[in-house]
Amino acid sequence: MNRRATHPVPATLEPETHSDSPARWWRRSVRARIPTLDPARQREENRRVLLNLIWCERQISRADLARETGMSRSTVSAITAELLETGLVVELGVGSSSGGRRPIVLGFHDDGFGLVGIDMGASHIGVVTTNLRGEVRSHLSSPHDVRQDPEGAVALIFSLVERALETSPFSLAHTLGIGIAAPCPIDPTQPSRLSPLVLPAWQDIDLPARLTERFGRPVFLDNDANMGALGEHWWGAGTDCQDLAFVKVATGIGAGFVVNGALYRGAAGVAGEIGHIVIDPEGARCICGLRGCLVTQVGALALKAQVEHLLQMGHPSQLTPRDLSIEAIVTAAEQGDALAVDVIRRAGRQLGIAIANLMNLLNPDQVIVSGSLTRAGRVLFAPLEEMVFGRTLFSARSKARILASPLGESGVALGAATQVLAALLEGERHVFPVTP
Ligand SMILES: [Zn+2]
């Protein structure tokens, strides 16, 4: 077909039609990528690039920085002088020469500053301190009814952070920031508000503001499964992949996604709420108002209720209703307790259905499962994989790995701390120890 005949070029261009383009997001992204000619912004961008290169390479000379980035030697010298002043970068010594004067090698000061990460679960609080390479320096954890007792939870967070800093090599003065992982979605339009649906008792509490007031450090808040995904992507099983799903199985069940190398949060911050995928439309009522959500079958409360019910029915088991916990159920299963094994296998099958759906939808490289239930090993994962195998498209599962989180119980807190490091490497100036 002759396109010119059906779509003649207009004689005059009408600029107002441009703003009406259906792909307005593309126009915004083009505008965001226009290179800046503003010298101050250009210098910030150069600083960000050099800081990241030094962090990634660990050891690099000024000459190599100039070679790798195409910046002039004088620009590199001026910016690295600023970075040395912040204390984030140090001179490590004299490197080898390829002819001429031996260069001074620069390095990132991994242990010069620390990060704090807080994992606020529904029924526990964990705190880690780490260096700037994600190495955990102290880790404390304490059970607490976070949903019902917010003031007690805030007091416990304060005391755990203070104690974690006491046993860590970093003082508060050398802490760049505090990251918190919360057990609920965070709406990006209200980034310091906890979900009224999941944590109704917290509605009058601005947790980031309380932490900033107490510790005087930048505070970052995000959802716990997102932080688990971030932790695995930076330091755990996902350091080599661009697409992963992290599934946290605890009192609640949530997933965090890294898509194309970045966290995927969804339009209102609720992406990954797989705990509310309906497994049984006739099932029990969930806190979200729906029926038969995954969490009503596989959440910690549901598993304990199932064990209690089976005990009442007279099934033999070493478990007793008095001291029921996920840990006790897993330990019983490890010792061959038939009731505990049955309950965990059933949970594995149901999780498998949800994970199969997730894999068909997102096609991740890895699905990393976390939570104390994963200690059950093959008792959980064998039925889970069997379900996934029967319900996923071959192409979605052929390369994907399903595995237990290698970071274990400190992974979410580590991910929370990583938010601070990510902000630093993004060049967010309020995180720098000395404003460059
Ligand atoms: Zn639900």
XYZ file of C-alpha atoms and ligand atoms in Angstrom:
437
model
C 0.000 0.000 0.000
C 1.162 3.484 -0.775
C 1.367 5.097 2.693
C 1.852 8.573 1.280
C -1.494 8.332 -0.446
C -3.400 7.391 2.696
C -1.371 9.530 5.162
C -0.344 12.728 3.423
C 2.202 14.834 5.295
C 0.426 17.970 6.594
C 1.562 21.201 5.056
C 1.991 22.867 8.444
C 2.991 21.237 11.727
C 0.670 21.795 14.635
C 2.768 21.755 17.811
C -0.241 21.418 20.162
C -0.870 17.895 18.847
C 2.482 16.819 20.394
C 1.347 17.242 23.989
C -1.598 15.049 23.118
C 0.612 12.143 22.179
C -0.825 8.889 23.589
C 2.664 7.805 24.734
C 3.157 10.644 27.191
C 5.323 8.415 29.400
C 7.801 8.126 26.493
C 7.942 11.893 26.120
C 8.654 12.233 29.867
C 11.425 9.640 29.657
C 13.005 11.361 26.646
C 12.992 14.654 28.527
C 14.522 13.024 31.602
C 17.400 11.759 29.468
C 18.350 15.086 27.925
C 21.992 15.481 28.962
C 22.463 18.356 31.363
C 24.641 21.309 30.511
C 24.251 22.787 33.990
C 27.809 22.578 35.452
C 26.624 21.895 39.034
C 24.396 19.010 37.917
C 27.106 17.688 35.624
C 29.552 17.673 38.531
C 27.048 15.787 40.718
C 26.591 13.226 37.978
C 30.373 12.860 37.586
C 30.709 12.430 41.351
C 28.052 9.717 41.316
C 29.785 7.866 38.479
C 33.228 7.987 40.134
C 31.890 6.961 43.556
C 30.126 3.954 41.988
C 33.159 2.930 40.001
C 35.368 3.038 43.092
C 32.751 1.033 45.048
C 32.478 -1.580 42.274
C 36.185 -1.896 41.457
C 37.355 -1.729 45.096
C 40.848 -0.610 43.951
C 41.424 1.821 41.111
C 43.842 4.633 40.264
C 42.849 8.135 39.191
C 44.341 7.471 35.746
C 42.131 4.379 35.339
C 39.080 6.328 36.514
C 39.778 8.932 33.812
C 40.350 6.207 31.203
C 37.167 4.300 32.086
C 34.863 7.331 32.237
C 36.321 9.602 29.595
C 36.524 12.412 32.172
C 39.572 14.660 32.143
C 42.334 13.955 34.675
C 41.728 17.341 36.315
C 37.980 16.561 36.768
C 38.837 13.185 38.283
C 41.425 14.759 40.597
C 39.040 17.457 41.814
C 36.155 15.061 42.471
C 38.267 12.348 44.104
C 39.711 15.055 46.402
C 36.125 15.801 47.505
C 35.377 12.109 47.977
C 38.543 11.675 50.081
C 37.288 14.505 52.296
C 33.967 12.723 52.904
C 35.894 9.711 54.216
C 34.038 7.353 51.846
C 37.130 6.956 49.676
C 40.680 6.344 50.916
C 44.133 6.140 49.389
C 45.209 2.511 49.722
C 48.851 2.854 48.629
C 50.998 2.727 45.537
C 49.953 0.401 42.714
C 51.960 -1.203 39.942
C 53.011 0.852 36.965
C 52.770 0.172 33.269
C 55.689 2.525 32.724
C 56.235 5.901 34.361
C 55.356 6.926 37.912
C 53.556 4.302 40.035
C 49.977 5.483 40.650
C 48.244 5.879 44.006
C 45.375 3.413 44.274
C 42.030 4.610 45.622
C 39.586 2.354 47.432
C 36.145 2.505 48.967
C 36.248 2.756 52.762
C 33.959 -0.227 53.432
C 34.461 -0.141 57.189
C 34.573 3.617 57.607
C 30.812 3.935 58.072
C 27.897 1.749 59.018
C 24.251 1.227 58.115
C 21.315 0.183 60.287
C 18.551 -2.088 58.997
C 15.325 -2.846 60.869
C 13.056 -5.782 60.044
C 9.707 -5.041 61.646
C 7.628 -8.201 61.353
C 4.091 -8.682 62.640
C 5.392 -10.560 65.678
C 9.107 -9.748 65.957
C 11.647 -6.980 65.432
C 15.155 -7.610 64.113
C 17.966 -5.088 63.787
C 21.301 -5.389 61.980
C 24.244 -3.082 61.573
C 26.411 -3.571 58.489
C 29.419 -2.017 56.854
C 29.207 -0.508 53.353
C 29.732 -3.936 51.749
C 26.656 -5.564 53.313
C 28.669 -7.452 55.942
C 26.571 -7.824 59.084
C 28.431 -6.541 62.164
C 25.716 -7.018 64.773
C 22.289 -8.640 64.760
C 19.645 -8.552 67.483
C 16.091 -9.810 67.405
C 13.201 -9.874 69.838
C 9.596 -11.142 69.676
C 6.921 -8.466 69.958
C 3.247 -8.053 69.088
C 3.901 -5.276 66.577
C 0.316 -5.167 65.266
C -1.334 -4.544 68.629
C 1.300 -2.528 70.493
C 2.851 0.206 68.334
C 4.254 2.330 71.190
C 5.909 -0.742 72.720
C 7.277 -1.610 69.267
C 8.762 1.872 68.779
C 10.408 1.693 72.236
C 11.781 -1.776 71.415
C 13.152 -0.542 68.048
C 14.932 2.339 69.828
C 16.492 0.021 72.376
C 17.493 -2.661 69.813
C 19.122 -0.035 67.552
C 21.055 1.406 70.498
C 22.202 -2.040 71.654
C 23.099 -3.113 68.110
C 25.249 0.016 67.728
C 26.959 -0.695 71.077
C 28.095 -4.126 69.860
C 28.980 -2.916 66.368
C 32.228 -1.210 65.292
C 30.163 1.822 64.140
C 28.897 4.519 66.460
C 25.760 6.487 65.657
C 28.051 9.318 64.485
C 29.430 6.950 61.818
C 26.029 5.615 60.750
C 24.896 6.931 57.376
C 21.231 6.087 57.732
C 18.532 3.728 58.928
C 16.370 1.524 56.704
C 13.107 -0.020 57.937
C 11.191 -2.928 56.437
C 7.497 -2.942 57.393
C 5.085 -5.899 57.121
C 2.649 -4.037 54.859
C 2.525 -2.300 51.473
C 3.805 1.292 51.430
C 1.866 3.679 49.219
C 4.404 5.812 47.295
C 2.096 8.840 47.632
C 2.214 8.482 51.445
C 5.700 7.059 51.979
C 5.767 7.290 55.780
C 2.318 5.807 56.420
C 1.813 2.166 57.345
C -1.161 0.378 55.777
C -4.387 0.934 57.788
C -5.622 -2.475 56.631
C -2.672 -4.466 57.995
C -1.599 -2.227 60.905
C -4.723 -0.291 61.998
C -3.251 0.541 65.428
C -0.367 2.452 63.772
C -2.407 5.137 62.035
C -1.309 8.017 64.269
C 2.354 7.033 64.266
C 4.871 8.417 61.802
C 7.612 5.824 62.285
C 10.262 7.432 60.022
C 9.748 10.797 61.793
C 10.092 9.149 65.217
C 13.359 7.464 64.174
C 14.746 10.663 62.636
C 13.883 12.575 65.810
C 15.588 9.986 68.013
C 18.714 9.259 65.958
C 19.113 12.295 63.696
C 19.902 10.149 60.662
C 18.147 9.784 57.281
C 15.442 7.108 57.446
C 14.091 4.965 54.579
C 10.900 2.888 54.836
C 9.741 0.138 52.485
C 7.812 -3.114 52.445
C 9.540 -6.167 53.994
C 9.297 -8.468 50.962
C 10.705 -5.687 48.761
C 13.596 -5.391 51.205
C 14.130 -9.159 51.142
C 14.324 -8.968 47.331
C 16.740 -6.034 47.534
C 18.962 -7.882 50.042
C 19.112 -10.997 47.827
C 19.790 -8.915 44.717
C 22.724 -7.078 46.298
C 24.247 -9.735 48.563
C 22.450 -13.084 48.354
C 21.265 -15.550 45.725
C 20.338 -12.884 43.180
C 23.607 -11.010 42.666
C 23.945 -12.420 39.138
C 20.396 -12.014 37.924
C 18.203 -9.145 36.791
C 14.808 -10.745 37.437
C 13.957 -12.412 40.712
C 11.084 -12.962 43.079
C 11.484 -13.136 46.847
C 8.677 -14.810 48.775
C 8.463 -14.254 52.516
C 6.388 -16.759 54.447
C 5.714 -15.659 58.024
C 2.596 -14.392 59.823
C 1.829 -12.718 56.495
C 2.972 -13.825 53.061
C 4.371 -11.329 50.590
C 6.584 -11.226 47.542
C 9.104 -8.685 46.366
C 10.143 -8.459 42.717
C 13.273 -7.281 41.025
C 12.370 -6.719 37.372
C 15.062 -5.699 34.935
C 17.422 -4.957 37.825
C 15.066 -2.655 39.762
C 12.478 -3.193 42.486
C 8.986 -3.383 41.046
C 6.439 -1.835 43.433
C 3.353 -1.394 41.282
C 1.236 1.742 40.908
C 0.122 1.910 44.556
C 2.958 -0.054 46.196
C 0.957 -3.271 46.534
C 2.710 -5.403 43.888
C 3.662 -8.782 45.292
C 0.782 -9.270 47.729
C 0.653 -12.971 46.865
C -0.610 -13.724 50.358
C -3.957 -12.571 48.988
C -4.053 -14.762 45.886
C -7.228 -16.800 46.297
C -6.435 -20.506 46.699
C -9.888 -21.606 47.877
C -12.861 -19.360 46.923
C -14.986 -21.028 49.635
C -12.232 -20.789 52.260
C -11.903 -18.819 55.493
C -12.359 -15.037 55.614
C -9.069 -13.106 55.395
C -8.144 -9.765 57.013
C -8.319 -8.247 53.513
C -12.036 -9.061 53.288
C -11.680 -11.800 50.652
C -12.103 -15.535 51.215
C -9.560 -18.339 50.991
C -6.432 -16.211 50.452
C -3.088 -18.056 50.502
C -2.273 -16.529 53.906
C -5.387 -18.103 55.437
C -3.909 -21.496 54.453
C -0.129 -21.112 54.791
C 0.414 -18.111 57.126
C 1.883 -18.926 60.551
C -1.494 -18.555 62.303
C -3.162 -20.870 59.789
C -0.511 -23.585 60.179
C -0.790 -23.451 63.966
C -4.587 -23.655 63.708
C -4.306 -26.697 61.417
C -2.023 -28.495 63.893
C -4.393 -27.640 66.771
C -7.350 -28.956 64.795
C -5.585 -32.243 63.964
C -4.542 -32.670 67.616
C -8.156 -32.141 68.710
C -9.223 -34.786 66.191
C -6.930 -37.191 68.060
C -4.068 -37.508 65.538
C -0.929 -38.673 67.344
C 1.948 -36.171 67.465
C 4.786 -35.005 69.685
C 3.379 -31.459 69.344
C 1.175 -29.993 72.060
C -1.215 -27.023 71.711
C 0.596 -25.121 74.477
C 3.926 -24.305 72.833
C 3.017 -24.295 69.149
C 5.258 -22.292 66.839
C 6.515 -22.694 63.263
C 9.919 -23.637 64.693
C 8.329 -26.381 66.843
C 6.367 -27.738 63.857
C 9.505 -27.796 61.672
C 11.547 -29.494 64.403
C 8.826 -32.125 64.836
C 8.804 -32.722 61.056
C 12.605 -33.138 61.070
C 12.143 -35.814 63.724
C 9.629 -37.633 61.520
C 6.409 -36.531 63.256
C 3.714 -37.552 60.726
C 1.262 -34.786 61.652
C 3.893 -32.054 61.320
C 5.122 -33.535 58.010
C 1.561 -33.575 56.623
C 0.889 -29.955 57.581
C 4.173 -28.755 56.013
C 3.665 -30.800 52.822
C 0.213 -29.314 52.393
C 1.680 -25.823 52.886
C 4.317 -26.680 50.248
C 1.640 -27.655 47.718
C -0.345 -24.478 48.292
C 2.718 -22.254 48.137
C 3.617 -24.118 44.944
C 0.315 -23.085 43.323
C 0.958 -19.423 44.160
C 4.582 -19.592 43.004
C 3.558 -21.285 39.735
C 1.170 -18.396 39.038
C 3.906 -15.928 39.860
C 6.353 -17.689 37.512
C 3.877 -17.750 34.630
C 3.261 -14.062 35.179
C 6.786 -12.715 35.679
C 9.197 -15.388 34.417
C 11.884 -14.708 37.058
C 15.363 -16.301 36.983
C 15.060 -17.186 40.642
C 12.351 -17.582 43.237
C 13.891 -17.188 46.683
C 11.739 -18.380 49.576
C 12.367 -17.078 53.081
C 10.912 -17.605 56.545
C 11.329 -20.175 59.323
C 9.169 -22.691 57.424
C 11.982 -23.078 54.837
C 14.079 -24.831 57.499
C 11.875 -27.859 56.754
C 13.953 -28.311 53.563
C 12.733 -31.032 51.200
C 9.583 -31.672 53.278
C 8.438 -28.223 52.119
C 10.254 -27.862 48.797
C 9.540 -31.297 47.248
C 5.722 -30.856 47.130
C 6.209 -27.165 46.270
C 8.365 -28.010 43.228
C 5.992 -30.784 42.194
C 3.121 -28.281 42.136
C 5.208 -25.724 40.227
C 6.256 -28.387 37.710
C 2.644 -29.299 36.997
C 1.396 -25.735 36.669
C 3.988 -23.648 34.873
C 4.732 -23.254 31.211
C 7.935 -25.104 30.347
C 9.581 -21.899 29.153
C 8.791 -20.140 32.453
C 10.389 -22.839 34.609
C 13.134 -24.222 32.357
C 15.805 -21.828 33.591
C 14.280 -20.745 36.903
C 15.627 -21.903 40.243
C 13.511 -22.142 43.386
C 15.596 -22.015 46.532
C 15.609 -21.140 50.226
C 17.060 -17.704 51.046
C 20.801 -18.016 51.698
C 20.684 -14.816 53.777
C 18.274 -16.394 56.229
C 16.630 -14.508 59.041
C 18.735 -11.350 58.808
C 18.090 -10.973 55.039
C 15.158 -8.549 55.273
C 16.955 -6.283 57.784
C 20.049 -6.417 55.564
C 17.904 -5.362 52.589
C 16.451 -2.514 54.677
C 19.991 -1.289 55.449
C 20.860 -1.611 51.749
C 18.334 1.131 50.916
C 20.718 3.586 52.586
C 23.724 2.357 50.600
C 21.693 2.458 47.365
C 20.744 6.080 48.116
C 24.398 6.929 48.771
C 25.505 5.371 45.478
C 22.659 7.186 43.711
C 24.337 10.362 44.942
C 21.617 11.436 47.404
C 23.505 14.102 49.267
C 21.655 13.881 52.588
C 23.175 10.411 53.072
C 26.785 11.559 52.628
C 28.766 11.767 55.899
C 30.116 15.155 54.797
C 28.139 17.017 52.128
C 30.415 17.203 49.103
Zn -6.498 -11.793 51.896
